[in-house]
Amino acid sequence: MPAYQAVLFDFFGTLTRSVRRGPQHAEIARALGCDPQAVLNVLDRTFAVRARGQFGSAEATLRWVTEQAGGSPRPAQLQAAVPARVDALKADTELRADAEPVLRELKRRGLRTAVISDCTHELPAFLPSLPIAPLLDEKVFSVEVGRCKPDPEIYLEACWRLRVAPEDCLYVGDGGSHELTGAAAVGMTPVRLAAPDLTDHLVFDRDDDFAGLGVPSLSALLELLDRVPALN
């Protein structure tokens, strides 16, 4: 019997390379009549509440952000900006070269897989188009469940959907949102992905005090799983 029944992943910075905002974000801000830096400031300071879906739909959330940045967007501007934001975040996202092969190998080994992401409305809109989507048994998005990491409920939601106990799960993340200590608190085994490209990753509430297991790449996760009996 394998030591674990499921492997759960963070998305941004874990299944993807480091994330930085591209030029499309500034273009969207200008199209909404706002100073781009003012919009970015609002996005940064309100990430957690937006990721919990506090302001409703994608359009309602973008209206709120724009107004906080001093804009007064017209309905047509918002309607055009919502899919533009999906495109912008997708453009910021580059899957790690080993993400798909590692997920395929986990499935071959009979392990369940899931992603747990603190995210706004855009990720649920574009993740289904990515090649890793069919390799994920479940996708738990904070904006849909109203909880962000490290809230225990977001981890337990993934376990409930996968029909596995927390102690039977390995959780892999770069450490944003205090996700690693949160995973440990519910009984999962957390593993930090410490890939070199993450030094300039856009991250909120980094889990700097975590001192547990770590891997330099997703591929190295398979080696860790091979020697799990020696770790327990």
Coordinates of C-alpha atoms in Angstrom, one line a residue:
M1 CA 0.0 0.0 0.0
P2 CA 1.3 3.5 -0.8
A3 CA 2.1 5.7 2.2
Y4 CA -0.3 8.4 0.7
Q5 CA -3.5 8.1 -1.2
A6 CA -3.5 11.7 -2.6
V7 CA -1.2 14.5 -3.6
L8 CA -2.6 18.0 -3.4
F9 CA -1.0 21.0 -5.1
D10 CA -1.0 24.7 -4.9
F11 CA -1.3 26.2 -8.4
F12 CA 0.5 29.6 -8.8
G13 CA 4.2 29.1 -8.3
T14 CA 3.8 25.4 -7.8
L15 CA 2.3 23.8 -10.9
T16 CA 3.4 27.0 -12.6
R17 CA 6.6 28.9 -12.8
S18 CA 7.0 32.1 -10.9
V19 CA 4.2 34.6 -11.6
R20 CA 4.8 38.3 -12.5
R21 CA 2.1 40.6 -13.8
G22 CA 2.5 41.3 -17.5
P23 CA 1.7 44.5 -19.5
Q24 CA -1.9 43.5 -20.2
H25 CA -2.9 44.5 -16.7
A26 CA -1.8 48.1 -17.3
E27 CA -3.8 48.1 -20.5
I28 CA -6.9 46.9 -18.8
A29 CA -6.6 49.6 -16.1
R30 CA -6.2 52.3 -18.7
A31 CA -9.3 50.9 -20.6
L32 CA -11.2 51.3 -17.4
G33 CA -10.1 54.9 -17.0
C34 CA -7.7 54.3 -14.2
D35 CA -4.0 54.8 -13.4
P36 CA -2.4 51.3 -13.7
Q37 CA -0.4 51.7 -10.5
A38 CA -3.5 52.7 -8.5
V39 CA -5.3 49.5 -9.7
L40 CA -2.3 47.3 -8.9
N41 CA -2.2 48.8 -5.4
V42 CA -5.8 47.9 -4.8
L43 CA -5.3 44.4 -6.2
D44 CA -2.3 43.8 -3.9
R45 CA -4.0 45.1 -0.7
T46 CA -7.3 43.3 -1.3
F47 CA -6.2 40.0 -2.6
A48 CA -7.5 37.9 0.3
V49 CA -11.0 39.4 0.3
R50 CA -11.3 39.1 -3.4
A51 CA -10.0 35.6 -3.3
R52 CA -12.8 34.7 -0.9
G53 CA -15.3 36.1 -3.4
Q54 CA -16.5 38.8 -1.0
F55 CA -17.6 41.1 -3.8
G56 CA -19.6 38.7 -5.8
S57 CA -19.2 38.0 -9.5
A58 CA -16.1 38.8 -11.6
E59 CA -17.8 41.9 -13.0
A60 CA -18.9 43.1 -9.6
T61 CA -15.5 42.6 -8.2
L62 CA -13.8 44.4 -11.0
R63 CA -16.2 47.3 -10.6
W64 CA -15.3 47.5 -6.9
V65 CA -11.6 47.4 -7.7
T66 CA -11.9 50.1 -10.3
E67 CA -13.9 52.4 -8.1
Q68 CA -11.4 52.0 -5.3
A69 CA -8.7 53.1 -7.8
G70 CA -10.7 56.2 -8.6
G71 CA -12.5 55.1 -11.8
S72 CA -16.2 55.1 -12.8
P73 CA -16.4 52.3 -15.4
R74 CA -19.3 52.0 -17.7
P75 CA -21.1 48.6 -18.1
A76 CA -19.6 48.0 -21.5
Q77 CA -16.1 48.7 -20.2
L78 CA -16.5 46.2 -17.5
Q79 CA -18.0 43.6 -19.8
A80 CA -14.9 43.9 -22.0
A81 CA -12.5 44.0 -19.1
V82 CA -13.6 40.7 -17.4
P83 CA -12.5 38.4 -20.3
A84 CA -9.4 40.6 -20.8
R85 CA -8.4 39.9 -17.2
V86 CA -8.8 36.1 -17.8
D87 CA -6.5 36.5 -20.8
A88 CA -4.0 38.5 -18.8
L89 CA -3.8 36.1 -15.9
K90 CA -3.5 33.2 -18.3
A91 CA -0.7 35.0 -20.1
D92 CA 1.1 35.4 -16.7
T93 CA 0.9 31.6 -16.2
E94 CA 3.5 29.2 -17.5
L95 CA 3.1 25.6 -16.4
R96 CA 6.3 24.0 -15.1
A97 CA 7.9 21.7 -17.7
D98 CA 7.5 18.8 -15.3
A99 CA 4.0 19.5 -14.1
E100 CA 2.2 17.4 -16.6
P101 CA 4.7 14.4 -16.5
V102 CA 4.6 14.4 -12.7
L103 CA 0.8 14.4 -12.6
R104 CA 0.7 11.6 -15.1
E105 CA 3.1 9.6 -13.1
L106 CA 1.1 10.1 -9.9
K107 CA -2.0 8.9 -11.7
R108 CA -0.1 5.9 -13.0
R109 CA 0.8 5.1 -9.4
G110 CA -2.9 5.2 -8.4
L111 CA -2.7 8.4 -6.4
R112 CA -5.6 10.9 -6.4
T113 CA -4.7 14.5 -7.3
A114 CA -6.2 17.9 -6.6
V115 CA -5.3 21.6 -6.8
I116 CA -6.2 24.0 -3.9
S117 CA -5.7 27.6 -5.0
D118 CA -6.2 30.9 -3.4
C119 CA -7.5 32.7 -6.5
T120 CA -10.0 35.1 -8.0
H121 CA -12.5 34.4 -10.7
E122 CA -10.0 34.1 -13.5
L123 CA -8.3 30.8 -12.6
P124 CA -11.5 28.8 -12.7
A125 CA -12.2 30.3 -16.1
F126 CA -8.9 29.3 -17.7
L127 CA -7.6 26.3 -15.9
P128 CA -10.0 23.8 -17.7
S129 CA -8.1 24.8 -21.0
L130 CA -4.7 23.8 -19.6
P131 CA -3.2 20.3 -20.4
I132 CA -3.0 19.4 -16.7
A133 CA -6.8 19.9 -16.1
P134 CA -7.7 16.2 -17.0
L135 CA -5.0 15.0 -14.6
L136 CA -6.5 16.7 -11.6
D137 CA -9.3 14.8 -9.9
E138 CA -10.6 17.9 -8.0
K139 CA -10.1 21.6 -8.2
V140 CA -10.8 23.6 -5.1
F141 CA -10.8 27.4 -5.7
S142 CA -11.0 29.8 -2.8
V143 CA -13.2 32.2 -4.7
E144 CA -15.8 29.5 -5.1
V145 CA -15.7 28.0 -1.5
G146 CA -15.3 31.4 0.3
R147 CA -12.2 30.3 2.2
C148 CA -8.5 31.0 1.7
K149 CA -5.5 29.1 3.0
P150 CA -4.6 28.5 5.8
D151 CA -8.3 28.1 6.8
P152 CA -8.7 24.4 7.6
E153 CA -12.0 24.2 5.7
I154 CA -10.4 24.7 2.3
Y155 CA -8.1 21.7 2.8
L156 CA -10.9 19.6 4.3
E157 CA -13.1 20.4 1.3
A158 CA -10.5 18.9 -1.0
C159 CA -10.3 15.8 1.3
W160 CA -14.1 15.4 1.3
R161 CA -14.2 15.6 -2.5
L162 CA -11.4 13.1 -2.9
R163 CA -12.8 10.8 -0.2
V164 CA -9.5 10.7 1.6
A165 CA -8.4 11.6 5.1
P166 CA -6.0 14.5 5.6
E167 CA -3.3 12.2 7.1
D168 CA -3.3 10.3 3.8
C169 CA -2.5 13.4 1.8
L170 CA 0.8 15.0 0.7
Y171 CA 0.4 18.8 0.2
V172 CA 2.9 20.6 -2.2
G173 CA 3.2 24.4 -2.4
D174 CA 5.6 27.2 -2.7
G175 CA 4.5 28.5 0.7
G176 CA 2.2 31.5 -0.1
S177 CA -0.8 32.1 2.1
H178 CA 0.8 30.2 5.0
E179 CA -0.4 27.2 3.1
L180 CA 2.2 24.7 4.4
T181 CA 1.6 25.3 8.1
G182 CA -2.1 25.3 7.3
A183 CA -1.8 21.9 5.6
A184 CA 0.2 20.5 8.6
A185 CA -2.5 21.8 11.0
V186 CA -5.1 19.6 9.5
G187 CA -2.9 16.5 9.5
M188 CA -1.5 16.6 5.9
T189 CA 2.2 16.2 5.2
P190 CA 3.4 19.5 3.7
V191 CA 6.3 19.8 1.2
R192 CA 7.7 23.1 0.1
L193 CA 8.6 23.5 -3.5
A194 CA 11.8 25.6 -3.4
A195 CA 12.4 26.0 -7.1
P196 CA 15.1 28.6 -8.1
D197 CA 12.7 30.7 -10.2
L198 CA 10.5 31.5 -7.2
T199 CA 12.8 34.3 -5.9
D200 CA 10.8 36.9 -7.8
H201 CA 7.4 35.2 -7.6
L202 CA 4.3 37.4 -6.8
V203 CA 3.2 35.9 -3.5
F204 CA 1.1 37.0 -0.5
D205 CA 1.7 36.0 3.1
R206 CA 4.7 33.8 2.5
D207 CA 5.1 30.8 4.9
D208 CA 8.6 31.9 6.0
D209 CA 8.7 30.0 9.3
F210 CA 8.0 26.6 7.7
A211 CA 10.9 24.2 8.4
G212 CA 9.6 20.9 7.1
L213 CA 10.2 18.8 3.9
G214 CA 11.3 20.6 0.7
V215 CA 12.0 19.7 -2.9
P216 CA 13.8 21.7 -5.6
S217 CA 11.4 20.6 -8.4
L218 CA 8.2 18.7 -9.0
S219 CA 10.2 15.8 -10.4
A220 CA 12.0 15.5 -7.1
L221 CA 8.6 15.0 -5.5
L222 CA 8.5 11.5 -7.1
E223 CA 11.9 10.7 -5.5
L224 CA 10.5 11.8 -2.1
L225 CA 7.5 9.5 -2.6
D226 CA 9.8 6.6 -3.4
R227 CA 11.5 7.0 0.0
V228 CA 8.4 7.9 2.1
P229 CA 8.6 4.7 4.2
A230 CA 12.0 5.9 5.4
L231 CA 10.5 9.3 6.4
N232 CA 7.7 7.9 8.5

